[in-house]
mmCIF file of C-alpha atoms in Angstrom:
data_model
loop_
_atom_site.group_PDB
_atom_site.id
_atom_site.type_symbol
_atom_site.label_atom_id
_atom_site.label_comp_id
_atom_site.label_asym_id
_atom_site.label_seq_id
_atom_site.Cartn_x
_atom_site.Cartn_y
_atom_site.Cartn_z
ATOM 1 C CA MET R 202 -12.216 -41.922 20.136
ATOM 2 C CA LEU R 203 -13.358 -44.807 18.011
ATOM 3 C CA VAL R 204 -14.188 -44.396 14.379
ATOM 4 C CA GLU R 205 -16.048 -47.049 12.458
ATOM 5 C CA LEU R 206 -15.324 -47.326 8.777
ATOM 6 C CA VAL R 207 -18.091 -49.072 6.878
ATOM 7 C CA PRO R 208 -17.117 -49.963 3.327
ATOM 8 C CA VAL R 209 -19.620 -50.969 0.714
ATOM 9 C CA GLY R 210 -18.846 -54.675 1.334
ATOM 10 C CA ASP R 211 -19.756 -56.897 4.276
ATOM 11 C CA THR R 212 -16.727 -56.219 6.510
ATOM 12 C CA VAL R 213 -16.608 -53.549 9.183
ATOM 13 C CA ALA R 214 -13.358 -52.070 10.564
ATOM 14 C CA THR R 215 -13.016 -50.194 13.819
ATOM 15 C CA VAL R 216 -10.009 -47.851 13.975
ATOM 16 C CA LEU R 217 -8.713 -45.977 16.994
ATOM 17 C CA ALA R 218 -8.319 -42.336 15.901
ATOM 18 C CA GLN R 219 -5.507 -40.373 17.539
ATOM 19 C CA ASN R 220 -4.536 -36.735 17.456
ATOM 20 C CA PRO R 221 -1.218 -36.400 15.649
ATOM 21 C CA GLU R 222 1.731 -35.350 17.780
ATOM 22 C CA PRO R 223 3.186 -31.920 17.074
ATOM 23 C CA PRO R 224 6.591 -31.754 15.389
ATOM 24 C CA ALA R 225 9.630 -31.967 17.674
ATOM 25 C CA ASN R 226 10.423 -28.220 17.519
ATOM 26 C CA GLN R 227 6.852 -27.133 18.346
ATOM 27 C CA GLY R 228 5.257 -27.848 21.704
ATOM 28 C CA GLU R 229 1.606 -27.525 22.633
ATOM 29 C CA GLU R 230 2.147 -23.842 23.527
ATOM 30 C CA PHE R 231 3.394 -22.996 20.018
ATOM 31 C CA GLY R 232 1.471 -20.150 18.385
ATOM 32 C CA LYS R 233 -0.272 -18.950 21.535
ATOM 33 C CA ALA R 234 0.149 -15.355 22.652
ATOM 34 C CA SER R 235 1.871 -14.587 25.928
ATOM 35 C CA PRO R 236 1.469 -11.647 28.330
ATOM 36 C CA VAL R 237 4.649 -10.179 26.838
ATOM 37 C CA ALA R 238 2.807 -9.735 23.545
ATOM 38 C CA LEU R 239 0.172 -7.614 25.306
ATOM 39 C CA VAL R 240 2.876 -5.361 26.749
ATOM 40 C CA VAL R 241 4.508 -4.959 23.326
ATOM 41 C CA ILE R 242 1.176 -4.088 21.691
ATOM 42 C CA LEU R 243 0.364 -1.535 24.400
ATOM 43 C CA CYS R 244 3.812 0.083 24.019
ATOM 44 C CA LEU R 245 3.310 0.331 20.259
ATOM 45 C CA ALA R 246 -0.111 1.924 20.791
ATOM 46 C CA VAL R 247 1.307 4.529 23.207
ATOM 47 C CA ALA R 248 4.162 5.326 20.807
ATOM 48 C CA THR R 249 1.714 5.720 17.912
ATOM 49 C CA ILE R 250 -0.508 8.084 19.896
ATOM 50 C CA ALA R 251 2.533 10.147 20.950
ATOM 51 C CA LEU R 252 3.678 10.441 17.320
ATOM 52 C CA ILE R 253 0.217 11.490 16.131
ATOM 53 C CA VAL R 254 -0.030 14.208 18.805
ATOM 54 C CA SER R 255 3.472 15.475 18.029
ATOM 55 C CA MET R 256 2.893 15.642 14.272
ATOM 56 C CA THR R 257 -0.478 17.356 14.762
ATOM 57 C CA ARG R 258 1.219 20.118 16.777
ATOM 58 C CA ARG R 259 3.894 20.565 14.109
ATOM 59 C CA ILE R 260 1.353 20.710 11.301
ATOM 60 C CA ARG R 261 -0.629 23.417 13.110
ATOM 61 C CA ARG R 262 2.516 25.597 13.274
ATOM 62 C CA LEU R 263 3.057 25.496 9.517
ATOM 63 C CA PRO R 264 2.143 28.551 7.444
ATOM 64 C CA GLN R 265 -0.847 28.421 5.131
ATOM 65 C CA SER R 266 1.396 28.651 2.076
ATOM 66 C CA PHE R 267 5.101 28.346 1.422
ATOM 67 C CA ASP R 268 4.893 30.622 -1.622
ATOM 68 C CA GLU R 269 6.846 33.831 -1.280
ATOM 69 C CA PRO R 270 4.633 36.900 -1.502
ATOM 70 C CA ASP R 271 4.839 38.695 -4.812
ATOM 71 C CA LYS R 272 6.812 41.909 -4.225
ATOM 72 C CA ASP R 273 5.333 43.725 -7.228
ATOM 73 C CA ALA R 274 1.761 43.123 -6.073
ATOM 74 C CA GLU R 275 2.452 44.570 -2.630
ATOM 75 C CA LYS R 276 3.743 47.928 -3.908
ATOM 76 C CA GLU R 277 1.150 50.593 -4.487
ATOM 77 C CA PRO R 278 0.931 51.720 -8.057
ATOM 78 C CA GLU R 279 2.573 55.122 -8.612
ATOM 79 C CA GLN R 280 0.298 57.878 -9.691
ATOM 80 C CA GLN R 281 1.238 59.638 -12.852
ATOM 81 C CA GLY R 282 0.476 63.219 -13.212
#
């Protein structure tokens, strides 16, 4: 790809533009997802769904309240007479 730089003066320079090479420890495949990533994401999704279903079942089994019933309120008042 040729790039022409035109300064304000009379001279014109033509420069060959190149894509910079990646660093030595990063190839052209660096940063791209692989099929292994899809498998990992699907496994995480299945595990999340299993946990949600399990916790929903456990929550349904819980009592409405953990307060102990008041023993005095349950007894019938004694009649005096």
